[in-house]
């Protein structure tokens, strides 16, 4: 299990930011945006989109407010896109249709940052911002965040969110006269958002129950019922700019539903090394057997490639990707998968390890290059990550076994933010963590190593070259053997280990 470190921008808003064009025009039409703000001059504003397939973030424009808080920009928009604006690390949805001419009003109080719209296209954008704010308040308000509630209270809160959002849409559409088509889309958007919340809750609490069948029941989300919370298998949702990203997010959960039973069955008879090789192909075969609508099958198979490629580049993922390209040679998903493939190739065994640096508790600057000539086992963690902390006793035992071998270094890299640096120092001292302990709140290596969460481990050889960017964790019992393979035979200690 990993604890994922996410941006401070509202998660619910960013997960909705997306772009899918409904049809192609020969020449794109601009959407005009004017900003009117009471914020300080020189404040920067980002306009971006999140890719509906791999959730990568792209910048459409970056603007800077002038001395009176104004700025303007024109964006090329073919048909419609759902983007976002990021102001002072907070995100707001931005729905753009070719020909829109919007004024975006930004104000700030001691409590919050506010955004409202006027001009052509203002009605739907004001609705989206208000609905997102309501949902966020209901998820994180009432004294306890919804993901921390027990099952009964969670369902009560979820139903409250549904009623509030549906009533808000009805009242708002009565006053601004939304079209029936738009109302239907926004109703579907509410449903998908609620399924997303329920799916997230199920996955967050997945590991609380030791019994496997009970775990799967928690994740199943009314499996087999044509209910409100069943994830719809509808290719039309992929091509709706207001729904596309939320839908592909749900398909991630659906992929997990397919993968869990497969993995559990394989674990009964196969060693972990074998599972890693055959799991992707068994999952691929299962998807093809289900006879999904073609667009849904294509998405699920592409997600299957993406999911297994995200951990590392292996012969299995290469073969899986080639299978997909043969079946769908014109697929829109090939380009992002190829980009990911090439990025992982830069982290393949034998490639130079990207730099890692940080500051020790006593203020000394440490870099990965300082350990040239040694095998380095890197442990990236944070004080807010329980799975990271659970690994420390195992890491201590591992370090004890190599304590008299100078060829091995254990480098622990905290990614705690500046506000938690003191907490990090306290934990290092109290738990006597050992090894080389450094902190880098900016974590510039995060992108270089394509890390998605913590704990994360990296194994590097004596020449500073990558051995594995996803090696076993200390509790696996497999790290010792991986390190021994890299040691030179000059030490009797190494031969006895």
XYZ file of C-alpha atoms in Angstrom:
497
model
C 0.000 0.000 0.000
C 1.254 3.467 -0.827
C 0.368 6.795 0.681
C 0.078 9.234 -2.187
C 1.316 12.776 -1.933
C -1.022 15.100 -3.762
C -0.913 18.791 -4.664
C -2.572 21.274 -2.328
C -5.024 22.160 -5.072
C -8.465 20.771 -4.266
C -8.372 17.088 -5.281
C -12.008 17.003 -6.309
C -11.510 19.956 -8.656
C -8.336 18.684 -10.276
C -9.784 15.227 -10.893
C -12.477 16.916 -12.972
C -10.187 19.084 -15.067
C -10.074 17.556 -18.563
C -10.109 18.071 -22.299
C -11.828 15.925 -24.901
C -12.964 17.440 -28.168
C -16.345 16.217 -29.348
C -15.670 16.753 -33.024
C -12.945 18.099 -35.263
C -13.102 21.425 -37.059
C -10.671 22.462 -39.733
C -9.717 25.603 -37.848
C -10.020 26.029 -34.072
C -11.933 29.004 -32.696
C -10.649 31.092 -29.832
C -12.196 31.501 -26.416
C -11.440 34.871 -24.828
C -10.645 35.202 -21.128
C -10.286 38.441 -19.187
C -9.208 38.477 -15.546
C -10.340 41.059 -13.029
C -8.750 40.573 -9.615
C -8.183 42.273 -6.286
C -5.060 40.164 -5.738
C -1.611 41.686 -5.657
C -0.113 42.666 -8.977
C 2.307 40.185 -10.531
C 0.172 37.302 -9.221
C 0.534 34.382 -11.604
C -2.431 32.355 -12.853
C -2.151 29.027 -14.627
C -4.738 27.643 -17.036
C -4.312 23.923 -17.557
C -5.929 20.633 -18.437
C -5.587 17.085 -17.103
C -5.330 14.308 -19.658
C -8.310 11.987 -19.465
C -6.198 8.878 -20.005
C -3.068 9.118 -17.888
C -4.036 12.167 -15.765
C -0.922 14.062 -16.818
C -1.134 17.818 -16.446
C -0.619 20.240 -19.347
C -0.409 24.015 -19.286
C -2.601 25.948 -21.718
C -1.415 29.381 -20.593
C 0.359 31.154 -17.761
C -0.505 34.801 -17.231
C 0.536 37.512 -14.807
C -1.803 40.151 -13.422
C -0.821 43.739 -14.156
C -0.614 46.556 -11.616
C -4.406 46.918 -11.433
C -5.134 43.188 -11.316
C -6.081 42.702 -14.961
C -4.937 40.249 -17.623
C -6.350 38.677 -20.760
C -5.650 35.717 -22.986
C -7.153 33.920 -25.974
C -7.120 30.132 -26.148
C -7.612 27.936 -29.182
C -10.693 25.808 -28.455
C -12.116 23.239 -30.844
C -15.699 22.643 -29.741
C -15.404 22.393 -25.915
C -12.940 21.566 -23.138
C -13.081 21.320 -19.371
C -9.911 22.890 -18.032
C -8.976 24.543 -14.738
C -7.463 27.754 -13.470
C -4.910 27.581 -10.683
C -4.602 30.637 -8.451
C -2.431 30.619 -5.328
C -2.329 26.801 -5.284
C -6.107 26.457 -5.524
C -7.888 25.093 -8.583
C -11.231 26.048 -10.123
C -13.011 24.362 -12.994
C -13.147 26.232 -16.291
C -15.490 25.075 -19.044
C -14.686 26.578 -22.432
C -16.626 26.459 -25.687
C -15.400 28.018 -28.918
C -16.694 31.593 -28.994
C -16.938 32.048 -25.222
C -15.973 35.530 -23.993
C -15.540 35.273 -20.224
C -14.550 37.705 -17.524
C -13.119 35.843 -14.521
C -13.457 37.761 -11.274
C -11.077 36.732 -8.491
C -11.283 38.009 -4.921
C -9.800 36.923 -1.616
C -10.960 37.128 1.985
C -9.199 35.946 5.123
C -11.111 32.665 4.844
C -10.993 31.786 1.171
C -10.301 32.589 -2.462
C -13.392 33.211 -4.595
C -13.944 33.013 -8.344
C -17.011 34.096 -10.304
C -17.734 34.578 -14.006
C -19.525 37.066 -16.206
C -19.953 37.352 -19.965
C -20.697 34.703 -22.568
C -20.432 31.256 -20.962
C -20.693 32.550 -17.403
C -23.783 30.567 -16.352
C -22.350 27.061 -16.654
C -19.005 28.115 -15.173
C -20.633 29.735 -12.155
C -22.658 26.565 -11.641
C -19.552 24.333 -11.815
C -17.623 26.437 -9.308
C -20.574 26.614 -6.894
C -21.310 22.885 -7.172
C -17.661 21.991 -6.600
C -17.550 24.226 -3.524
C -20.699 22.624 -2.117
C -19.327 19.125 -2.669
C -15.990 20.001 -1.076
C -17.687 21.512 1.980
C -19.861 18.423 2.404
C -16.913 16.059 1.987
C -14.537 17.808 4.355
C -16.908 19.694 6.678
C -19.129 18.722 9.599
C -16.116 18.168 11.830
C -14.995 14.931 10.170
C -13.840 14.215 6.638
C -16.103 11.754 4.815
C -13.401 9.122 4.244
C -12.953 8.747 8.023
C -16.598 7.933 8.723
C -17.911 4.433 9.418
C -19.935 2.791 6.662
C -23.402 3.886 7.844
C -22.414 7.501 8.467
C -20.544 7.537 5.175
C -23.656 6.485 3.245
C -25.738 9.096 5.083
C -23.228 11.801 4.166
C -23.057 10.561 0.570
C -26.845 10.765 0.285
C -26.738 14.279 1.722
C -24.228 15.280 -0.966
C -26.502 13.797 -3.635
C -29.594 15.665 -2.412
C -27.751 18.980 -2.047
C -26.139 18.773 -5.495
C -29.331 17.683 -7.247
C -31.346 20.444 -5.568
C -28.674 22.980 -6.439
C -28.727 21.939 -10.090
C -32.523 22.085 -10.241
C -32.692 25.530 -8.653
C -29.839 26.903 -10.708
C -31.134 25.562 -14.029
C -34.584 27.024 -13.326
C -33.052 30.479 -12.924
C -30.672 30.473 -15.903
C -32.626 28.166 -18.243
C -30.075 25.474 -19.021
C -30.947 23.297 -22.016
C -32.377 19.827 -21.362
C -29.227 18.313 -22.861
C -26.954 20.268 -20.529
C -29.114 19.433 -17.514
C -28.902 15.732 -18.407
C -25.110 15.960 -18.685
C -24.792 17.747 -15.338
C -27.070 15.177 -13.673
C -24.818 12.439 -15.010
C -21.807 14.379 -13.745
C -23.248 14.388 -10.222
C -23.796 10.631 -10.437
C -20.254 9.942 -11.625
C -18.823 12.154 -8.874
C -20.802 10.268 -6.222
C -19.683 6.894 -7.591
C -16.126 8.228 -7.503
C -16.476 9.197 -3.826
C -17.917 5.794 -2.954
C -15.222 3.985 -4.938
C -12.508 5.983 -3.186
C -14.020 5.152 0.204
C -14.041 1.443 -0.636
C -10.409 1.484 -1.719
C -9.268 3.604 1.241
C -10.747 1.036 3.619
C -9.792 -1.981 1.528
C -6.921 -3.077 3.767
C -8.822 -2.816 7.040
C -10.390 -6.264 6.637
C -7.958 -9.195 6.670
C -10.387 -11.588 4.970
C -9.967 -11.404 1.186
C -13.600 -12.081 0.321
C -14.729 -9.290 2.635
C -12.210 -6.928 1.033
C -13.575 -7.664 -2.418
C -17.119 -7.174 -1.191
C -16.145 -3.716 0.048
C -14.729 -2.785 -3.321
C -17.511 -4.375 -5.358
C -19.840 -1.341 -5.290
C -23.131 -3.200 -5.647
C -21.598 -5.557 -8.199
C -24.154 -7.151 -10.499
C -26.932 -4.644 -9.802
C -28.231 -2.037 -12.208
C -28.044 0.514 -9.429
C -27.266 4.185 -9.169
C -23.733 3.450 -7.967
C -22.817 0.888 -10.606
C -20.076 2.133 -12.908
C -21.662 2.558 -16.354
C -19.993 0.925 -19.370
C -20.903 3.573 -21.933
C -18.474 4.707 -24.624
C -20.445 7.939 -25.137
C -19.164 9.163 -21.774
C -15.601 9.056 -23.088
C -16.382 11.741 -25.654
C -18.204 14.200 -23.421
C -15.917 17.023 -22.354
C -17.785 17.539 -19.082
C -17.686 13.850 -18.145
C -14.620 12.313 -19.798
C -12.064 12.564 -16.996
C -14.438 11.544 -14.218
C -15.474 8.550 -16.289
C -11.939 7.360 -17.008
C -11.171 7.761 -13.297
C -14.039 5.383 -12.574
C -12.686 2.977 -15.156
C -9.505 2.878 -13.072
C -11.582 1.570 -10.181
C -13.268 -0.892 -12.525
C -9.855 -2.131 -13.638
C -9.009 -2.771 -9.992
C -12.182 -4.834 -9.621
C -11.000 -7.013 -12.478
C -7.413 -7.237 -11.229
C -7.946 -8.094 -7.544
C -9.446 -11.588 -8.064
C -6.856 -12.400 -10.724
C -3.965 -11.498 -8.441
C -5.439 -13.409 -5.517
C -5.879 -16.550 -7.609
C -2.326 -16.321 -8.946
C -0.923 -15.828 -5.454
C -2.328 -19.196 -4.407
C -0.078 -21.114 -6.800
C 2.676 -18.822 -8.121
C 5.822 -17.250 -6.705
C 5.943 -13.447 -6.695
C 8.492 -13.358 -9.515
C 6.194 -15.467 -11.694
C 3.138 -13.395 -10.836
C 4.898 -10.246 -12.014
C 5.530 -11.858 -15.406
C 2.110 -13.401 -16.089
C -0.294 -11.104 -14.233
C -0.460 -8.481 -17.046
C -1.378 -11.096 -19.640
C -3.991 -12.830 -17.501
C -5.597 -9.434 -16.906
C -5.483 -8.723 -20.655
C -7.140 -12.068 -21.421
C -9.856 -11.437 -18.825
C -10.747 -8.078 -20.380
C -11.016 -9.580 -23.853
C -13.310 -12.345 -22.587
C -15.848 -9.881 -21.173
C -17.080 -8.675 -24.597
C -17.240 -5.005 -23.663
C -18.303 -2.292 -26.119
C -15.307 -1.673 -28.375
C -14.456 1.743 -26.957
C -14.625 0.442 -23.390
C -12.482 -2.589 -24.205
C -9.890 -0.369 -25.894
C -9.765 1.894 -22.839
C -9.500 -1.017 -20.385
C -6.738 -2.690 -22.390
C -4.859 0.614 -22.637
C -5.294 1.110 -18.885
C -3.961 -2.407 -18.356
C -0.796 -1.479 -20.258
C -0.574 1.825 -18.375
C -1.009 0.235 -14.950
C 1.776 -2.298 -15.447
C 4.067 0.146 -17.249
C 3.865 2.725 -14.459
C 5.956 0.636 -12.067
C 8.880 -0.051 -14.396
C 9.777 -1.152 -17.909
C 10.005 -4.941 -18.181
C 9.885 -7.503 -21.004
C 6.299 -8.239 -19.941
C 5.169 -4.625 -20.269
C 6.966 -4.333 -23.612
C 5.119 -7.370 -24.920
C 1.803 -6.142 -23.510
C 2.262 -2.773 -25.217
C 3.079 -4.438 -28.531
C -0.083 -6.538 -28.251
C -2.140 -3.385 -27.790
C -0.541 -1.606 -30.756
C -1.272 -4.566 -33.015
C -4.936 -4.701 -31.962
C -5.501 -0.919 -32.010
C -2.915 0.576 -34.408
C -4.836 3.876 -34.674
C -5.620 4.245 -30.966
C -5.322 7.686 -29.400
C -3.779 5.984 -26.364
C -0.661 4.819 -28.206
C 1.032 8.225 -28.083
C 0.814 8.717 -24.276
C 1.791 5.075 -23.727
C 4.797 5.487 -26.027
C 5.831 8.625 -24.137
C 5.614 6.753 -20.842
C 7.548 3.856 -22.361
C 10.352 6.185 -23.434
C 10.419 7.899 -20.029
C 10.764 4.552 -18.268
C 13.509 3.539 -20.669
C 15.600 6.381 -19.235
C 15.236 4.614 -15.853
C 16.094 1.145 -17.117
C 18.885 -0.861 -15.424
C 22.297 0.445 -16.418
C 21.168 4.021 -17.004
C 22.790 6.788 -14.891
C 20.868 7.428 -11.690
C 19.308 10.928 -11.657
C 20.598 13.204 -8.874
C 19.166 13.007 -5.358
C 20.114 15.501 -2.692
C 18.931 16.871 0.638
C 19.851 18.210 4.048
C 20.640 16.158 7.155
C 18.994 17.012 10.511
C 22.132 18.949 11.490
C 22.149 20.975 8.262
C 24.731 19.157 6.156
C 24.113 18.935 2.396
C 24.233 15.398 1.041
C 24.088 14.230 -2.579
C 23.802 10.807 -4.161
C 27.104 11.481 -5.923
C 28.815 11.487 -2.498
C 28.420 7.699 -2.420
C 30.125 6.855 -5.714
C 31.831 3.487 -5.334
C 29.125 2.132 -3.030
C 25.859 0.288 -3.484
C 23.081 2.657 -2.414
C 19.640 1.534 -1.287
C 17.392 4.615 -1.325
C 14.247 4.814 0.814
C 11.926 7.754 -0.023
C 9.373 8.370 2.736
C 7.427 10.927 4.765
C 6.308 11.227 8.385
C 2.648 11.194 7.277
C 2.988 7.770 5.599
C 2.152 4.837 7.930
C 3.375 2.172 5.442
C 6.719 3.986 5.280
C 7.099 3.947 9.059
C 6.052 0.283 9.264
C 9.083 -0.584 7.132
C 11.628 0.994 9.494
C 12.073 -2.011 11.853
C 12.773 -4.185 8.804
C 15.176 -1.573 7.435
C 17.031 -1.544 10.780
C 17.496 -5.318 10.651
C 18.748 -5.022 7.083
C 21.235 -2.293 7.975
C 22.461 -4.366 10.921
C 23.366 -7.216 8.561
C 25.491 -4.876 6.413
C 26.902 -2.696 9.199
C 30.483 -3.933 8.746
C 30.468 -3.696 4.952
C 31.596 -0.283 3.794
C 30.446 -0.983 0.226
C 26.765 -0.443 1.129
C 24.930 2.773 2.060
C 21.315 3.162 3.112
C 20.008 6.607 2.156
C 16.663 7.712 3.627
C 15.095 10.697 1.858
C 12.184 12.479 3.544
C 9.861 14.485 1.293
C 8.097 16.193 4.195
C 7.198 19.804 3.458
C 8.789 22.761 5.197
C 6.063 22.848 7.858
C 6.891 19.278 8.924
C 10.679 19.425 8.948
C 10.787 19.676 12.752
C 8.474 16.680 12.996
C 10.846 14.813 10.678
C 13.853 15.660 12.866
C 11.974 14.509 15.970
C 11.017 11.182 14.375
C 14.564 10.518 13.147
C 15.868 11.089 16.693
C 13.090 9.315 18.611
C 13.049 6.198 16.444
C 16.841 6.189 16.014
C 16.294 5.438 12.347
C 19.962 5.111 11.417
C 21.402 5.219 7.914
C 21.931 8.528 6.132
C 18.870 10.709 6.777
C 18.150 13.722 4.558
C 15.130 15.887 3.781
C 14.210 17.651 0.558
C 10.743 19.285 0.704
C 10.961 20.343 -2.955
C 11.781 16.762 -4.031
C 13.078 17.700 -7.517
C 14.031 14.036 -8.053
C 10.352 13.057 -7.772
C 9.709 13.676 -11.448
C 13.101 12.339 -12.555
C 12.325 8.956 -10.988
C 8.652 9.070 -12.029
C 7.555 8.539 -8.444
C 3.844 8.509 -7.679
C 3.825 7.993 -3.929
C 5.691 6.802 -0.885
C 7.216 4.562 0.225
C 9.433 4.349 -2.838
C 12.763 2.568 -3.106
C 15.678 2.711 -5.555
C 18.732 0.454 -5.839
C 21.904 1.968 -7.345
C 25.240 0.278 -8.057
C 28.806 1.372 -7.305
C 29.102 3.242 -10.601
C 26.067 5.376 -9.885
C 23.935 3.416 -12.341
C 20.394 2.237 -11.790
C 19.827 -1.371 -10.838
C 16.107 -1.144 -10.038
C 13.795 1.854 -9.575
C 11.213 -0.373 -7.936
C 13.184 -2.897 -5.868
C 11.707 -4.992 -3.038
C 10.937 -3.136 0.181
C 12.803 -4.093 3.402
C 9.965 -6.250 4.779
C 10.027 -8.491 1.683
C 13.128 -10.346 2.843
C 14.500 -10.057 -0.702
C 16.620 -6.902 -0.437
C 19.652 -8.601 1.105
C 20.055 -10.934 -1.858
C 19.622 -8.068 -4.339
C 22.422 -6.104 -2.659
C 24.740 -9.116 -2.362
C 24.575 -9.620 -6.128
C 26.242 -6.216 -6.534
C 29.050 -6.543 -4.001
C 32.640 -7.202 -5.011
C 34.095 -10.402 -3.522
C 36.890 -8.599 -1.717
C 35.226 -8.873 1.690
C 34.984 -12.114 3.693
C 31.993 -10.551 5.430
C 30.181 -10.181 2.129
C 30.759 -13.838 1.294
C 29.411 -14.936 4.682
C 26.201 -12.904 4.454
